[in-house]
Amino acid sequence: MRQRIKSNFRGYRAFLVGLDDANAEHLAVILTRLGLLVEVADLKAPSAGSAKSSAVVFFDADEEPETPRIPENCGALASIAVIGNEAPSRLARVVSCGCDSHIVKPIRSAGVYTALVLAVNGRDRVSRAQAEAQLLQQRLAARRVVTKAVVALVQQMNLDDEQAYEYLRKEAMDRRISIEQMARDFLLASGAAPSSWASHEG
Amino acid sequence: MRNKTNIKLGMIFSETGSYAALGQSMRAGAMLAIDEINANDEARYTLEPIAIDPGGETAAYAEATRELISNYDITHVFGCYTSASRKEVLPVIEKYDALLWYPSHYEGFETSDNVVYTGASPNQHILPLARHLISNHGKRGWFVGSNYIWAWENNRILREALGSVEGEVVGERYFAIGDKDFGELPATIVADQPDFVFVTLIGDSCYRFIRELRRHAEAAGIDQSTMMPIASCSLSEAELPLLGADAAGHLSSSVYFSSVDTPENHWFTERWNAQFSHLGRASADAEASFVAIHLLANALERAADTSLEAVRDAVRGIELVAPQGPVAVNQENLHCAMRPRIGRSTHDYDFEIIHEARQLVQPDPYLVWVDPMPEPESDYLRVVK
């Protein structure tokens, strides 16, 4: 089923980092209209730019490098770069921060909502893709367990490799577990695997 | 009589082209207000309209606006009807830092600091209509619209509202603005027997479609206006005469109908009928144009000077008693708090008001503060008839 896009940001927290007063003020007015709760970062405070999970972070891409960066993986819902200079050194920072969308200065009313929709939904999509990639990696890593179990079955039960695999697949289906888990269980039960495997997942 | 300062106003209403009836009606509404203000000895300003007719051509609006601003040194521009035309005009208005007074209902999702929006926002027209349809007619709708943002966005909102009550969009079709060839569609819709037909066609396309749908329903022995009524957020008094014998029985959601029973509206419709009865009765967009001019006049009287900043600051929060009743400009988004109503069209080209909101509804152009179906209609709109 098609994922419905997020288009209402009522109650979301917005965290403004490094913007000058005029742009911060203007952006705060627009975001408040859109239902967000706005906080402005105090750049002197040690926590600035970090620990703002569950917020959409707006950061000024034109600031000097020594101003706090948005740490990667800070847990923000999404990050949006506010860009004045379209110069490679500034844009490199935008790219390295993994920002989800951007707004061009001077800030005007049109464009902010679009940036929010793209950033929040884009970040959702990235999160889903990352979770899927992690799952696939785990399964890939577990393939050698399956191979090992097939080899053990061939040796112990006098099956050919096709039959051994089919046996694992059917047992896994009957028990409603993954074939990787089934292979691991078989190896543990037959004593062909170290008991430390028992704690592994996936 | 005191010395008055003359203020030139730009007007970009399409008085020719495929939605000319609406443009003429809007211009007429603005003119009634201008005449009223110019005749008022107490007013510090006189208003002088300078009009350019974009002829319903979207691309012509930007050029018309540029000409008004640069050739006539105009700050305040009134007009646009379709959102497509407003989107054309916006960059010009913002570039020259002028103010557009946009006197029409629209689909929302915009808040320019250079626009005062005097028509209804989506929470003031499409959501009340969604509640009304679901409460009174059913959850199966056919959607037919002109192929642009007004139709797309209203259809999205109604689709989500129907989805939230497990309703169904039986079908959805779009046609180019001005298109009048609907092929088999009216017959298909009649055969599908939806609970209502949500029409976001505008202008000539709309009138032709309504006629064809009714012909096919009649041929099938179906009373279209009760079994599958047309529901619209834009059908107005200005258009009913163009439907002739097929004018009655259509639902429209609007903050104004010419049948609103207020002293201000009696005054307004009396003037209207004396001067503009050839344009049909007064309509929501005509009233929104009338209100827009009055809001500007009010703001000018309050503002320290005639600069854009001073006038814009002055218009925030202004309240006035319009023909539709009290109207208040929202401080933050420059849209208006108004009172949603549902009307059913009659044979004499009028609307009978069948529901109206209990109180003023604040504008919510981004639909931030409302849920698609927050409460049943009975809690929100009161039955009038």
PDB file of N, CA and C in Angstrom, chain A residues 38-73:
ATOM      1  N   VAL A  38       8.740  26.290  18.195  1.00  0.00           N
ATOM      2  CA  VAL A  38      10.074  26.700  17.757  1.00  0.00           C
ATOM      3  C   VAL A  38      10.992  26.978  18.939  1.00  0.00           C
ATOM      4  N   GLU A  39      12.214  26.445  18.862  1.00  0.00           N
ATOM      5  CA  GLU A  39      13.263  26.783  19.825  1.00  0.00           C
ATOM      6  C   GLU A  39      14.441  27.327  19.045  1.00  0.00           C
ATOM      7  N   VAL A  40      15.096  28.341  19.620  1.00  0.00           N
ATOM      8  CA  VAL A  40      16.282  28.878  18.970  1.00  0.00           C
ATOM      9  C   VAL A  40      17.499  28.439  19.771  1.00  0.00           C
ATOM     10  N   ALA A  41      18.513  27.916  19.085  1.00  0.00           N
ATOM     11  CA  ALA A  41      19.695  27.397  19.778  1.00  0.00           C
ATOM     12  C   ALA A  41      20.541  28.543  20.310  1.00  0.00           C
ATOM     13  N   ASP A  42      21.004  28.412  21.520  1.00  0.00           N
ATOM     14  CA  ASP A  42      22.018  29.313  22.034  1.00  0.00           C
ATOM     15  C   ASP A  42      23.363  28.681  21.695  1.00  0.00           C
ATOM     16  N   LEU A  43      24.071  29.338  20.790  1.00  0.00           N
ATOM     17  CA  LEU A  43      25.295  28.717  20.286  1.00  0.00           C
ATOM     18  C   LEU A  43      26.373  28.593  21.357  1.00  0.00           C
ATOM     19  N   LYS A  44      26.260  29.403  22.424  1.00  0.00           N
ATOM     20  CA  LYS A  44      27.269  29.334  23.488  1.00  0.00           C
ATOM     21  C   LYS A  44      27.020  28.134  24.403  1.00  0.00           C
ATOM     22  N   ALA A  45      25.789  27.710  24.458  1.00  0.00           N
ATOM     23  CA  ALA A  45      25.475  26.606  25.357  1.00  0.00           C
ATOM     24  C   ALA A  45      26.082  25.321  24.824  1.00  0.00           C
ATOM     25  N   PRO A  46      26.661  24.510  25.707  1.00  0.00           N
ATOM     26  CA  PRO A  46      27.355  23.304  25.251  1.00  0.00           C
ATOM     27  C   PRO A  46      26.432  22.311  24.538  1.00  0.00           C
ATOM     28  N   SER A  47      25.159  22.353  24.861  1.00  0.00           N
ATOM     29  CA  SER A  47      24.270  21.357  24.264  1.00  0.00           C
ATOM     30  C   SER A  47      23.751  21.772  22.895  1.00  0.00           C
ATOM     31  N   ALA A  48      24.130  22.992  22.500  1.00  0.00           N
ATOM     32  CA  ALA A  48      23.582  23.485  21.229  1.00  0.00           C
ATOM     33  C   ALA A  48      23.911  22.536  20.085  1.00  0.00           C
ATOM     34  N   GLY A  49      22.955  22.249  19.288  1.00  0.00           N
ATOM     35  CA  GLY A  49      23.200  21.447  18.099  1.00  0.00           C
ATOM     36  C   GLY A  49      23.242  19.959  18.372  1.00  0.00           C
ATOM     37  N   SER A  50      23.044  19.571  19.593  1.00  0.00           N
ATOM     38  CA  SER A  50      23.016  18.129  19.848  1.00  0.00           C
ATOM     39  C   SER A  50      21.812  17.813  20.717  1.00  0.00           C
ATOM     40  N   ALA A  51      21.572  16.552  20.880  1.00  0.00           N
ATOM     41  CA  ALA A  51      20.516  16.097  21.772  1.00  0.00           C
ATOM     42  C   ALA A  51      19.164  16.714  21.442  1.00  0.00           C
ATOM     43  N   LYS A  52      18.962  17.000  20.192  1.00  0.00           N
ATOM     44  CA  LYS A  52      17.658  17.537  19.822  1.00  0.00           C
ATOM     45  C   LYS A  52      16.912  16.481  19.022  1.00  0.00           C
ATOM     46  N   SER A  53      16.821  15.356  19.610  1.00  0.00           N
ATOM     47  CA  SER A  53      16.096  14.308  18.910  1.00  0.00           C
ATOM     48  C   SER A  53      14.627  14.705  18.834  1.00  0.00           C
ATOM     49  N   SER A  54      13.941  14.120  17.939  1.00  0.00           N
ATOM     50  CA  SER A  54      12.514  14.356  17.701  1.00  0.00           C
ATOM     51  C   SER A  54      12.208  15.788  17.289  1.00  0.00           C
ATOM     52  N   ALA A  55      13.232  16.532  16.880  1.00  0.00           N
ATOM     53  CA  ALA A  55      12.977  17.879  16.354  1.00  0.00           C
ATOM     54  C   ALA A  55      13.397  17.939  14.891  1.00  0.00           C
ATOM     55  N   VAL A  56      12.751  18.861  14.161  1.00  0.00           N
ATOM     56  CA  VAL A  56      13.256  19.174  12.837  1.00  0.00           C
ATOM     57  C   VAL A  56      14.279  20.288  13.038  1.00  0.00           C
ATOM     58  N   VAL A  57      15.510  20.059  12.604  1.00  0.00           N
ATOM     59  CA  VAL A  57      16.579  21.019  12.840  1.00  0.00           C
ATOM     60  C   VAL A  57      16.789  21.870  11.587  1.00  0.00           C
ATOM     61  N   PHE A  58      16.754  23.186  11.760  1.00  0.00           N
ATOM     62  CA  PHE A  58      17.085  24.111  10.677  1.00  0.00           C
ATOM     63  C   PHE A  58      18.452  24.690  10.997  1.00  0.00           C
ATOM     64  N   PHE A  59      19.413  24.537  10.117  1.00  0.00           N
ATOM     65  CA  PHE A  59      20.724  25.102  10.434  1.00  0.00           C
ATOM     66  C   PHE A  59      21.218  25.992   9.312  1.00  0.00           C
ATOM     67  N   ASP A  60      21.968  26.993   9.721  1.00  0.00           N
ATOM     68  CA  ASP A  60      22.472  27.966   8.768  1.00  0.00           C
ATOM     69  C   ASP A  60      23.709  27.400   8.089  1.00  0.00           C
ATOM     70  N   ALA A  61      23.633  27.221   6.782  1.00  0.00           N
ATOM     71  CA  ALA A  61      24.740  26.615   6.060  1.00  0.00           C
ATOM     72  C   ALA A  61      25.862  27.612   5.800  1.00  0.00           C
ATOM     73  N   ASP A  62      25.625  28.894   6.074  1.00  0.00           N
ATOM     74  CA  ASP A  62      26.637  29.909   5.772  1.00  0.00           C
ATOM     75  C   ASP A  62      27.578  30.176   6.934  1.00  0.00           C
ATOM     76  N   GLU A  63      27.275  29.625   8.103  1.00  0.00           N
ATOM     77  CA  GLU A  63      28.071  29.935   9.287  1.00  0.00           C
ATOM     78  C   GLU A  63      29.488  29.394   9.165  1.00  0.00           C
ATOM     79  N   GLU A  64      30.375  29.975   9.958  1.00  0.00           N
ATOM     80  CA  GLU A  64      31.761  29.507   9.985  1.00  0.00           C
ATOM     81  C   GLU A  64      31.806  28.059  10.475  1.00  0.00           C
ATOM     82  N   PRO A  65      32.830  27.340  10.067  1.00  0.00           N
ATOM     83  CA  PRO A  65      32.906  25.919  10.433  1.00  0.00           C
ATOM     84  C   PRO A  65      32.959  25.682  11.948  1.00  0.00           C
ATOM     85  N   GLU A  66      33.482  26.667  12.717  1.00  0.00           N
ATOM     86  CA  GLU A  66      33.614  26.400  14.157  1.00  0.00           C
ATOM     87  C   GLU A  66      32.288  26.429  14.907  1.00  0.00           C
ATOM     88  N   THR A  67      31.248  26.979  14.283  1.00  0.00           N
ATOM     89  CA  THR A  67      29.960  26.916  14.973  1.00  0.00           C
ATOM     90  C   THR A  67      29.519  25.451  15.027  1.00  0.00           C
ATOM     91  N   PRO A  68      28.772  25.113  16.046  1.00  0.00           N
ATOM     92  CA  PRO A  68      28.452  23.695  16.229  1.00  0.00           C
ATOM     93  C   PRO A  68      27.790  23.116  14.986  1.00  0.00           C
ATOM     94  N   ARG A  69      28.282  22.004  14.570  1.00  0.00           N
ATOM     95  CA  ARG A  69      27.653  21.314  13.455  1.00  0.00           C
ATOM     96  C   ARG A  69      26.482  20.509  13.971  1.00  0.00           C
ATOM     97  N   ILE A  70      25.620  20.188  13.056  1.00  0.00           N
ATOM     98  CA  ILE A  70      24.580  19.233  13.435  1.00  0.00           C
ATOM     99  C   ILE A  70      25.239  17.867  13.379  1.00  0.00           C
ATOM    100  N   PRO A  71      25.372  17.204  14.509  1.00  0.00           N
ATOM    101  CA  PRO A  71      26.039  15.906  14.457  1.00  0.00           C
ATOM    102  C   PRO A  71      25.228  14.946  13.615  1.00  0.00           C
ATOM    103  N   GLU A  72      25.928  14.132  12.873  1.00  0.00           N
ATOM    104  CA  GLU A  72      25.215  13.106  12.131  1.00  0.00           C
ATOM    105  C   GLU A  72      24.549  12.168  13.118  1.00  0.00           C
ATOM    106  N   ASN A  73      23.464  11.614  12.730  1.00  0.00           N
ATOM    107  CA  ASN A  73      22.751  10.654  13.582  1.00  0.00           C
ATOM    108  C   ASN A  73      22.399  11.220  14.947  1.00  0.00           C
TER     109      ASN A  73
END
